[in-house]
Short mmCIF file of N, CA and C in Angstrom, two decimals:
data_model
loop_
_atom_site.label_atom_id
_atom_site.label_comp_id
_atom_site.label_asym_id
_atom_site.label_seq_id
_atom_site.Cartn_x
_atom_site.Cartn_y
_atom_site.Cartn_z
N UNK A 1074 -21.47 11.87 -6.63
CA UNK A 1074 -20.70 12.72 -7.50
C UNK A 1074 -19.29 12.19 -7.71
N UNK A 1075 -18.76 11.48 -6.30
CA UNK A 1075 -16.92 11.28 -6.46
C UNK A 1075 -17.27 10.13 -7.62
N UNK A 1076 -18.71 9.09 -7.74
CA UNK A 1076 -18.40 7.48 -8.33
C UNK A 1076 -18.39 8.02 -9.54
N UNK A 1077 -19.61 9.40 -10.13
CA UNK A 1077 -19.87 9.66 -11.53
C UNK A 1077 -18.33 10.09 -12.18
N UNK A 1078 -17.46 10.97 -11.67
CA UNK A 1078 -16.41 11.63 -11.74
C UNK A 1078 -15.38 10.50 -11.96
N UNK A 1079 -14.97 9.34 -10.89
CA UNK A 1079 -14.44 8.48 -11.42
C UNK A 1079 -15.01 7.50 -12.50
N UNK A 1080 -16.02 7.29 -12.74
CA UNK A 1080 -16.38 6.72 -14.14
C UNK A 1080 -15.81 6.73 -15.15
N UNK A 1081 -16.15 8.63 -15.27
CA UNK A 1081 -16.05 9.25 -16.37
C UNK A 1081 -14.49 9.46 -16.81
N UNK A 1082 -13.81 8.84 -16.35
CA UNK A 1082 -12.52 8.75 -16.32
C UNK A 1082 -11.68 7.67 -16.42
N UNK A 1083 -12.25 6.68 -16.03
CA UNK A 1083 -11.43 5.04 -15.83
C UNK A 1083 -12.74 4.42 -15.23
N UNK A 1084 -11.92 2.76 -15.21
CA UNK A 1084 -12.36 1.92 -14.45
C UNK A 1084 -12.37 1.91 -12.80
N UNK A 1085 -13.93 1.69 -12.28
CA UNK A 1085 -13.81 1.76 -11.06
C UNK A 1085 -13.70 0.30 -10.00
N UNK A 1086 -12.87 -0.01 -9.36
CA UNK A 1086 -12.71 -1.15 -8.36
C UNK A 1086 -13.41 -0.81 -7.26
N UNK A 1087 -13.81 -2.05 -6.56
CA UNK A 1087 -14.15 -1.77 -5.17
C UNK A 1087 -13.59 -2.93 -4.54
N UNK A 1088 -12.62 -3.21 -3.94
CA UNK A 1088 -11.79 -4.38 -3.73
C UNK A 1088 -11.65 -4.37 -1.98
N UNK A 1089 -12.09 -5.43 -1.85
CA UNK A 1089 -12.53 -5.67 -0.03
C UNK A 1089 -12.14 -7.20 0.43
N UNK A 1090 -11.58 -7.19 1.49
CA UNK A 1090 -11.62 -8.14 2.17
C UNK A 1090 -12.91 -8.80 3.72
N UNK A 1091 -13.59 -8.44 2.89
CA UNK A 1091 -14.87 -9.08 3.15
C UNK A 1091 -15.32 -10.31 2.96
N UNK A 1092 -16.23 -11.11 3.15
CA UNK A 1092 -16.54 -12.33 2.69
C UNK A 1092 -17.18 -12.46 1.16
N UNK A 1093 -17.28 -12.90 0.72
CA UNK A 1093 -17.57 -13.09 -1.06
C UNK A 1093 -18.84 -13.30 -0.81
N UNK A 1094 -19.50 -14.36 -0.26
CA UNK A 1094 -20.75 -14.52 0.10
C UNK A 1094 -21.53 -14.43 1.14
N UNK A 1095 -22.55 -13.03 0.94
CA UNK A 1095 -23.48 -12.49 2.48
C UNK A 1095 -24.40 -13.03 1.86
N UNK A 1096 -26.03 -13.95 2.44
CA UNK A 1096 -26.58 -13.97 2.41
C UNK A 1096 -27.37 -14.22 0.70
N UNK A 1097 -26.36 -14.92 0.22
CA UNK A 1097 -26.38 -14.94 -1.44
C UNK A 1097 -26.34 -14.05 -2.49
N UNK A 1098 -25.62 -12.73 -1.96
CA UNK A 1098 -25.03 -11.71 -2.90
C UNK A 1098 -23.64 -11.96 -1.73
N UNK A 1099 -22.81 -10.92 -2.61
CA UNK A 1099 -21.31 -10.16 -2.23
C UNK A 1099 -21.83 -9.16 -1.29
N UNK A 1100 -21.00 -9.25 -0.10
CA UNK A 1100 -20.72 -8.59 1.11
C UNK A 1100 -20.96 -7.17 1.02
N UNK A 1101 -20.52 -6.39 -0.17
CA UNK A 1101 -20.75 -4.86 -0.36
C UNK A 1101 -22.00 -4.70 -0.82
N UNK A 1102 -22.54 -5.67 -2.43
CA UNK A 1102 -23.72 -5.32 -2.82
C UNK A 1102 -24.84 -5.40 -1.50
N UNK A 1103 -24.76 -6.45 -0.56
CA UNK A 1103 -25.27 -6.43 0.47
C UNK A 1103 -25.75 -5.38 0.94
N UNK A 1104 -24.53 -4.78 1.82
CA UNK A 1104 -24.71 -3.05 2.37
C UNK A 1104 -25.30 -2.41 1.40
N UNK A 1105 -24.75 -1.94 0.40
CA UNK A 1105 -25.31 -1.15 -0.66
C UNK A 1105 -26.83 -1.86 -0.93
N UNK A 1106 -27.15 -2.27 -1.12
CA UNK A 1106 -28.70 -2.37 -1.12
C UNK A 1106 -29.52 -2.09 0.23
N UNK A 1107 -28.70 -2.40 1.37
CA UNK A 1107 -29.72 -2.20 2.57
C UNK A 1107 -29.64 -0.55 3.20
N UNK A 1108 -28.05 -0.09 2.41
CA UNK A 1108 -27.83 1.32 3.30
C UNK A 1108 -27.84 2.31 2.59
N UNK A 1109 -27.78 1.67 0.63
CA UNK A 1109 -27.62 2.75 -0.15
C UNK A 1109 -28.31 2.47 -0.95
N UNK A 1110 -29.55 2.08 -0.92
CA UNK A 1110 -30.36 1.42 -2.27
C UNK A 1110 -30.20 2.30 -3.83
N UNK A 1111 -29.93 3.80 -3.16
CA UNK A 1111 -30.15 4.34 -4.55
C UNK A 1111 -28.89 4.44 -5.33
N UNK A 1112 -27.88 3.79 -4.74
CA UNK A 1112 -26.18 3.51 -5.32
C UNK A 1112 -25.95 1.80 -6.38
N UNK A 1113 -27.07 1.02 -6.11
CA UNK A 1113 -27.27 0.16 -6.71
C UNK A 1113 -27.17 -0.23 -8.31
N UNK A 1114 -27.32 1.07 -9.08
CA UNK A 1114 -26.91 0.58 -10.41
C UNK A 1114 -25.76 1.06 -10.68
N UNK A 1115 -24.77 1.78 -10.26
CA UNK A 1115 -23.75 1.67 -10.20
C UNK A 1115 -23.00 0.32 -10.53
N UNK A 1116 -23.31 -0.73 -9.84
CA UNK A 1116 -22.91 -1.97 -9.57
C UNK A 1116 -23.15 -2.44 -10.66
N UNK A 1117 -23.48 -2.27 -11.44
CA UNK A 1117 -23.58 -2.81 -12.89
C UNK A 1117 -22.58 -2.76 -13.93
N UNK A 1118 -21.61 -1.39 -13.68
CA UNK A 1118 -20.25 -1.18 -14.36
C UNK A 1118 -19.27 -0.86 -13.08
N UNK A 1119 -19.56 -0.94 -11.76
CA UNK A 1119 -18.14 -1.21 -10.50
C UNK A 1119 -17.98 -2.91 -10.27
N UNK A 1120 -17.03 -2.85 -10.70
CA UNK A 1120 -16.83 -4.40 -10.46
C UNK A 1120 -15.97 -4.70 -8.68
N UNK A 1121 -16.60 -5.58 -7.89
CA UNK A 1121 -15.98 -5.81 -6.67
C UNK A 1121 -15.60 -6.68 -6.64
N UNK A 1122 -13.78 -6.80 -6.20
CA UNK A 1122 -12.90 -7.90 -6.06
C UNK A 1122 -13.10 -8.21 -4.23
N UNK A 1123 -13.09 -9.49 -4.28
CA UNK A 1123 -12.75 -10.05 -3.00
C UNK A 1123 -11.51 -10.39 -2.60
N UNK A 1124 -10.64 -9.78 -1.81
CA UNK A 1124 -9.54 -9.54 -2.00
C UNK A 1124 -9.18 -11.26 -1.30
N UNK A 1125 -9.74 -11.81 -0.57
CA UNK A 1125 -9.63 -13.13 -0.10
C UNK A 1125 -9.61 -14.09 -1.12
N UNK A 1126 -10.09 -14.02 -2.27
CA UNK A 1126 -10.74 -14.81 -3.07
C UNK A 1126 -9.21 -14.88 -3.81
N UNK A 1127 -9.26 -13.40 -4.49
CA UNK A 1127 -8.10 -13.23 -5.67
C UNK A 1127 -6.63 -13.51 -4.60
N UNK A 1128 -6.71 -13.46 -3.09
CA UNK A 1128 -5.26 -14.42 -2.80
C UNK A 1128 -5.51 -15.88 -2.88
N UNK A 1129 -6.61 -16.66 -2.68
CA UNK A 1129 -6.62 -17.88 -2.44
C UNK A 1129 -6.71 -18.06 -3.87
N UNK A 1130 -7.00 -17.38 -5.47
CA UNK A 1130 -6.81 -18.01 -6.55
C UNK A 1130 -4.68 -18.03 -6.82
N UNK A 1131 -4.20 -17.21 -6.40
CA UNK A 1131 -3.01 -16.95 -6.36
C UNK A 1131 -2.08 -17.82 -6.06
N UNK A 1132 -2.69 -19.32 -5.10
CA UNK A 1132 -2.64 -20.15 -4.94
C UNK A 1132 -1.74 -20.48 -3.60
N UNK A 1133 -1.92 -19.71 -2.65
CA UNK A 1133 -1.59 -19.84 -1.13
C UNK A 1133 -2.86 -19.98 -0.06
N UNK A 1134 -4.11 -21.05 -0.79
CA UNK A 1134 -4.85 -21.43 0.17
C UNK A 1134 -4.93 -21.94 1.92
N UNK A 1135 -3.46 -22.40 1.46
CA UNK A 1135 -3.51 -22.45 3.31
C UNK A 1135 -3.28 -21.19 4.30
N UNK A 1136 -2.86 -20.38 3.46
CA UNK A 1136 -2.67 -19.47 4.57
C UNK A 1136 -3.59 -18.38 4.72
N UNK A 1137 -4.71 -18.63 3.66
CA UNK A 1137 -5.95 -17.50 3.89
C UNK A 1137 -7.14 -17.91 4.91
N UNK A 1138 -6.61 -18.92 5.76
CA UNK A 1138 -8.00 -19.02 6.81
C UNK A 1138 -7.69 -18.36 8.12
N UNK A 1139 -6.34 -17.83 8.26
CA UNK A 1139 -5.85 -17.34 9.20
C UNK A 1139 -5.25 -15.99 9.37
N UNK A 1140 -6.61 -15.34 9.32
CA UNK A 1140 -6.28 -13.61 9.48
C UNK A 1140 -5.14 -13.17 9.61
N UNK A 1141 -4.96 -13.18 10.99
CA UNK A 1141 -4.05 -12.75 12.21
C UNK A 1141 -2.47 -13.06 11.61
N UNK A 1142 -2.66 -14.57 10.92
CA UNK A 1142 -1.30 -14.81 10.44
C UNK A 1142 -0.27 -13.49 9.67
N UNK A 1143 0.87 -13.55 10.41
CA UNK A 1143 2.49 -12.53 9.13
C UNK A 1143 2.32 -13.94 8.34
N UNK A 1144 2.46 -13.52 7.38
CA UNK A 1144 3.00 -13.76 5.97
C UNK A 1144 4.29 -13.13 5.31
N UNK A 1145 5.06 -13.65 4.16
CA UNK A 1145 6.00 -13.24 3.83
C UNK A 1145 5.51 -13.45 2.62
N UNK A 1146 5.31 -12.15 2.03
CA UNK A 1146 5.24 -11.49 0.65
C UNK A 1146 6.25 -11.23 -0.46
N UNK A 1147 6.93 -11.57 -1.22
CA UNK A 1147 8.16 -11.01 -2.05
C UNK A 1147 9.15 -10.49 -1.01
N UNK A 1148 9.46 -10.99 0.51
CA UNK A 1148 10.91 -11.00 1.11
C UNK A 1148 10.06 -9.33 2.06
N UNK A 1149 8.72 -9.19 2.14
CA UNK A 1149 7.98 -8.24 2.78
C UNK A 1149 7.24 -9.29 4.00
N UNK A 1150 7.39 -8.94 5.33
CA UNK A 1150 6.51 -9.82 6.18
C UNK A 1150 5.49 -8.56 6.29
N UNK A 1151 3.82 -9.01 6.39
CA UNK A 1151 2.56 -8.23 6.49
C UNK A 1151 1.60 -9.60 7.30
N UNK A 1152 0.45 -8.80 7.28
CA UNK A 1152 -0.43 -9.32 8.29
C UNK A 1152 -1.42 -10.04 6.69
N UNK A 1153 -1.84 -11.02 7.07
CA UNK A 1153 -2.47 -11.55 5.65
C UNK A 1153 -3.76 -10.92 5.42
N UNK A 1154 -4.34 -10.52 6.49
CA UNK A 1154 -5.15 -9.15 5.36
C UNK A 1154 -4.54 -8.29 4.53
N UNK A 1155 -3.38 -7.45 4.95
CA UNK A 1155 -2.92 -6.96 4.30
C UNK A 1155 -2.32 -7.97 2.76
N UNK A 1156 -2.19 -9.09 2.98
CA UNK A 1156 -1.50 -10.00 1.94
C UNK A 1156 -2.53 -10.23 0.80
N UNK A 1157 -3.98 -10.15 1.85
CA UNK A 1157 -4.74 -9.80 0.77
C UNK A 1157 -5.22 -9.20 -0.18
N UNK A 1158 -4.85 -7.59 0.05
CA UNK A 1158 -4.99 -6.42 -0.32
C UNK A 1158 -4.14 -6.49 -1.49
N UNK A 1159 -2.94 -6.69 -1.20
CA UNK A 1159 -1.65 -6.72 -2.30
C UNK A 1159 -2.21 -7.82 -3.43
N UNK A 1160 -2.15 -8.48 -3.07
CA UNK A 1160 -2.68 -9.67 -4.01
C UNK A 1160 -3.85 -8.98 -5.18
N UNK A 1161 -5.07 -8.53 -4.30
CA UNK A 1161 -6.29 -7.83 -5.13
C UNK A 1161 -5.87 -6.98 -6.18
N UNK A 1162 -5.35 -5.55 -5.09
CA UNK A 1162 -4.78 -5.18 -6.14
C UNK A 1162 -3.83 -5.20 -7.57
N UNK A 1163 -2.46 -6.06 -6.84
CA UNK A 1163 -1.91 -6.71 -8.07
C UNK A 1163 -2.15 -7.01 -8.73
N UNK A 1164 -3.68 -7.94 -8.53
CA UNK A 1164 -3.98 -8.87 -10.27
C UNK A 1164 -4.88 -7.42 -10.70
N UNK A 1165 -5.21 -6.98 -10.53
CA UNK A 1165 -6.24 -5.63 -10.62
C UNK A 1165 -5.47 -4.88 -11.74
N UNK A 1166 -4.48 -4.54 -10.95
CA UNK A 1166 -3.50 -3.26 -11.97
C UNK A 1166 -3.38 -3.99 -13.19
N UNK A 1167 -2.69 -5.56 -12.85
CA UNK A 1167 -1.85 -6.41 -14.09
C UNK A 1167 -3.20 -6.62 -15.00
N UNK A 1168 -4.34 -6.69 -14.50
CA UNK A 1168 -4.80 -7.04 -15.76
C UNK A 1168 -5.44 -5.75 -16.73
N UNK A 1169 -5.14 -4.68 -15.74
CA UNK A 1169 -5.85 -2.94 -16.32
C UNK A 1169 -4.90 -2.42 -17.06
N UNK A 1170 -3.29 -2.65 -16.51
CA UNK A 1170 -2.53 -1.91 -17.45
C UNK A 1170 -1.81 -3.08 -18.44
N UNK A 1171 -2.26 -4.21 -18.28
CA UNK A 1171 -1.55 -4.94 -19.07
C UNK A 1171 0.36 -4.75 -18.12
N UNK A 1172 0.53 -5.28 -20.08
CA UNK A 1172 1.94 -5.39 -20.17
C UNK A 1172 2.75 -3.57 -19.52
N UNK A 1173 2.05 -2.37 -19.96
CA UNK A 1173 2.35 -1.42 -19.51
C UNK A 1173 3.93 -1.34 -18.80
N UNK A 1174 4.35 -0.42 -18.95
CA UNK A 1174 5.77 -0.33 -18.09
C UNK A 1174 5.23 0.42 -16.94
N UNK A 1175 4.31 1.80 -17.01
CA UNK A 1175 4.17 2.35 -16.13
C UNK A 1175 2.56 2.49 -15.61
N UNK A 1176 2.15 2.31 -14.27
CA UNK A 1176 1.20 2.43 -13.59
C UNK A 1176 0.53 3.90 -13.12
N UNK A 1177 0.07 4.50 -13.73
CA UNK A 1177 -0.16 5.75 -13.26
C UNK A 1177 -1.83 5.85 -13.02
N UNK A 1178 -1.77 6.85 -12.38
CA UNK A 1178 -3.44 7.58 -12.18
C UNK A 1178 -4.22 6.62 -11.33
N UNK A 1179 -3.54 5.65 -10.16
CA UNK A 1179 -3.93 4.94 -9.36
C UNK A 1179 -4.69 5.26 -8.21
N UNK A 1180 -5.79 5.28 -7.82
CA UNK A 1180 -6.58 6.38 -6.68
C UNK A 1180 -6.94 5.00 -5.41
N UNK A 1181 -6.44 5.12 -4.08
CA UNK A 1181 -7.49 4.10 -3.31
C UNK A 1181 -7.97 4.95 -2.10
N UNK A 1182 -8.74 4.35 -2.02
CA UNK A 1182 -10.08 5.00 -0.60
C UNK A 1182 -10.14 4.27 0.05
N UNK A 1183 -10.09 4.32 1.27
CA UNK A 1183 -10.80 3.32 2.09
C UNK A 1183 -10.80 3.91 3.50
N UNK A 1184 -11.18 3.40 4.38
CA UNK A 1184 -11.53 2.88 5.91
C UNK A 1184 -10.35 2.75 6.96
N UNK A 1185 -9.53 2.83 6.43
CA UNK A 1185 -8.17 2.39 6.80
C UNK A 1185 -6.87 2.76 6.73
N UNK A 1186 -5.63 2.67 7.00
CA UNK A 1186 -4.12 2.74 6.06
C UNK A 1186 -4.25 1.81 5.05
N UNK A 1187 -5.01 0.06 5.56
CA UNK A 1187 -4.74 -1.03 4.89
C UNK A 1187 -4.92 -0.68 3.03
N UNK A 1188 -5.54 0.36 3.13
CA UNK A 1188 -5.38 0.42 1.43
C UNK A 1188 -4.19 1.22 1.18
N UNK A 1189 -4.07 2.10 1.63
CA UNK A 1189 -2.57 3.21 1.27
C UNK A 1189 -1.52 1.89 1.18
N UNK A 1190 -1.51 1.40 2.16
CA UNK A 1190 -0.36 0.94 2.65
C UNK A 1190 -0.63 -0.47 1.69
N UNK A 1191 -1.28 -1.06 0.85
CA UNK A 1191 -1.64 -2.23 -0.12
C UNK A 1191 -1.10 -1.61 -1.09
N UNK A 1192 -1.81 -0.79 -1.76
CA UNK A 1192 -1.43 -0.18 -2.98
C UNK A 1192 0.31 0.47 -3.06
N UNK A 1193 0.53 1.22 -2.45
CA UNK A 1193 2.02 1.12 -1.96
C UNK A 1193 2.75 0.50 -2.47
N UNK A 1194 2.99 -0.68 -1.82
CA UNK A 1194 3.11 -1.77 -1.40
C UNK A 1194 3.14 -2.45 -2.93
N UNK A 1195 2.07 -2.40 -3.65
CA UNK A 1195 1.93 -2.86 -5.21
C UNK A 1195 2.62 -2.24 -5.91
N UNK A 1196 2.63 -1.28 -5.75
CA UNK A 1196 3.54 -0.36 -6.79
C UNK A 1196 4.87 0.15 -6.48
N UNK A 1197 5.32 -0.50 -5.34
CA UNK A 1197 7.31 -0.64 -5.19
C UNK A 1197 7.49 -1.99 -5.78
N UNK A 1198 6.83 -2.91 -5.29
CA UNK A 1198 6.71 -3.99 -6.43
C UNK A 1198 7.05 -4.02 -7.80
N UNK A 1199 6.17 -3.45 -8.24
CA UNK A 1199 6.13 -3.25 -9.46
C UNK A 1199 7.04 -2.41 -10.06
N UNK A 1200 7.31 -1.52 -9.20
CA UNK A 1200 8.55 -0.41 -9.95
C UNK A 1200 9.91 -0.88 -10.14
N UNK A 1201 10.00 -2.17 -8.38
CA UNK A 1201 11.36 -2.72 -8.34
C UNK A 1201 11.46 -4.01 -9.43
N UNK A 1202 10.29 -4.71 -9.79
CA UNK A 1202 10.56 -5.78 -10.89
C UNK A 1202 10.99 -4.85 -12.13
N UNK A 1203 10.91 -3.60 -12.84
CA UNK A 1203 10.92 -3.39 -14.08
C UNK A 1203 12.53 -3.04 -13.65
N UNK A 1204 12.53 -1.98 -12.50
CA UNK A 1204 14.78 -1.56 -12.41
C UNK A 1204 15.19 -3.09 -12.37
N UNK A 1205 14.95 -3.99 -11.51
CA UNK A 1205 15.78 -5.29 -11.99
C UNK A 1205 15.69 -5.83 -13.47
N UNK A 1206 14.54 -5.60 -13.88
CA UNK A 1206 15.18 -6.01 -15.51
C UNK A 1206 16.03 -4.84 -16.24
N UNK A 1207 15.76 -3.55 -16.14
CA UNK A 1207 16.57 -2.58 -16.70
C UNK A 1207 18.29 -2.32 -15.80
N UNK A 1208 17.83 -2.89 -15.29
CA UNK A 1208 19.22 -1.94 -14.13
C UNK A 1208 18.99 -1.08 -13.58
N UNK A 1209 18.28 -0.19 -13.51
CA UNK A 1209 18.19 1.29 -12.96
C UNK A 1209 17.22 1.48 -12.04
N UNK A 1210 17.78 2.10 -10.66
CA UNK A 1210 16.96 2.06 -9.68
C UNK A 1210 16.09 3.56 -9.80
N UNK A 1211 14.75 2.89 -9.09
CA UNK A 1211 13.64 3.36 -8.96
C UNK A 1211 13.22 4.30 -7.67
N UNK A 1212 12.70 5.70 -7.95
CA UNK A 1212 12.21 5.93 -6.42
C UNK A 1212 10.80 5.51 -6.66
N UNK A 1213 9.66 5.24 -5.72
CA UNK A 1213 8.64 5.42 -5.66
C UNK A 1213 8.19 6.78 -5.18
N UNK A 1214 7.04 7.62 -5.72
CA UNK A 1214 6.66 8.96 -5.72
C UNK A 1214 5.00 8.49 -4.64
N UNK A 1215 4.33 9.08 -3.72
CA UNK A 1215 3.13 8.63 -3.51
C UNK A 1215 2.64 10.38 -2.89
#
């Protein structure tokens, strides 16, 4: 009911730092076929980002073989999963809202803080690049 509901409304992500390749599908379709078979066509309009993937296209390959590693993000030190998360999401939003000034109606779920705290994280970003071009400082609302 929550996937039909978000459908019917926007685009749905499923963005994981999982491995890209289980067993010759993606890591989620994986599960979802063995734990949720009847969630399977879904997957036909949820598109799943590998959040590993979309940092190593971002082009900081050396530092995605090493979990555990802090990283320094835009003058932010995080744990590079988390670096991953930011990354996913980022190109995610940038390519959903475009040029857009404002990001709204952003929903994440997960398992974790690591998504609260990703998405976040994307969107002080994003709020603080547009006040540096305008001048005018930004609160973030969450």
């Amino acid at each position: 009911a929550m996937l039909d509901a978000a459908l019917g409304v926007s685009e749905v992500l499923f963005i994981t730092n999982a491995a890209p390749d289980y067993a010759g599908v993606g890591w989620v379709q994986h599960c979802v076929q063995h734990f949720m078979p009847e969630l399977m066509d879904y997957f036909e309009v949820i598109r799943v980002v590998y959040a590993r993937e979309a940092f190593r296209q971002s082009g900081r390959v050396e530092e995605a073989v090493q979990p555990q590693l802090n990283v320094v993000v835009e003058g932010v030190t995080e744990t590079l999963t988390m670096a991953w998360k930011v990354e996913a999401m980022k190109q995610a939003l940038s390519t959903f809202y475009g040029d857009a000034a404002s990001w709204k109606n952003v929903m994440s779920v997960g398992d974790s803080l690591d998504e609260l705290d990703a998405l976040t994280e994307v969107a002080f970003l994003h709020e603080n690049a547009k006040s540096r071009k305008t001048g005018q400082e930004k609160k973030l609302r969450c």
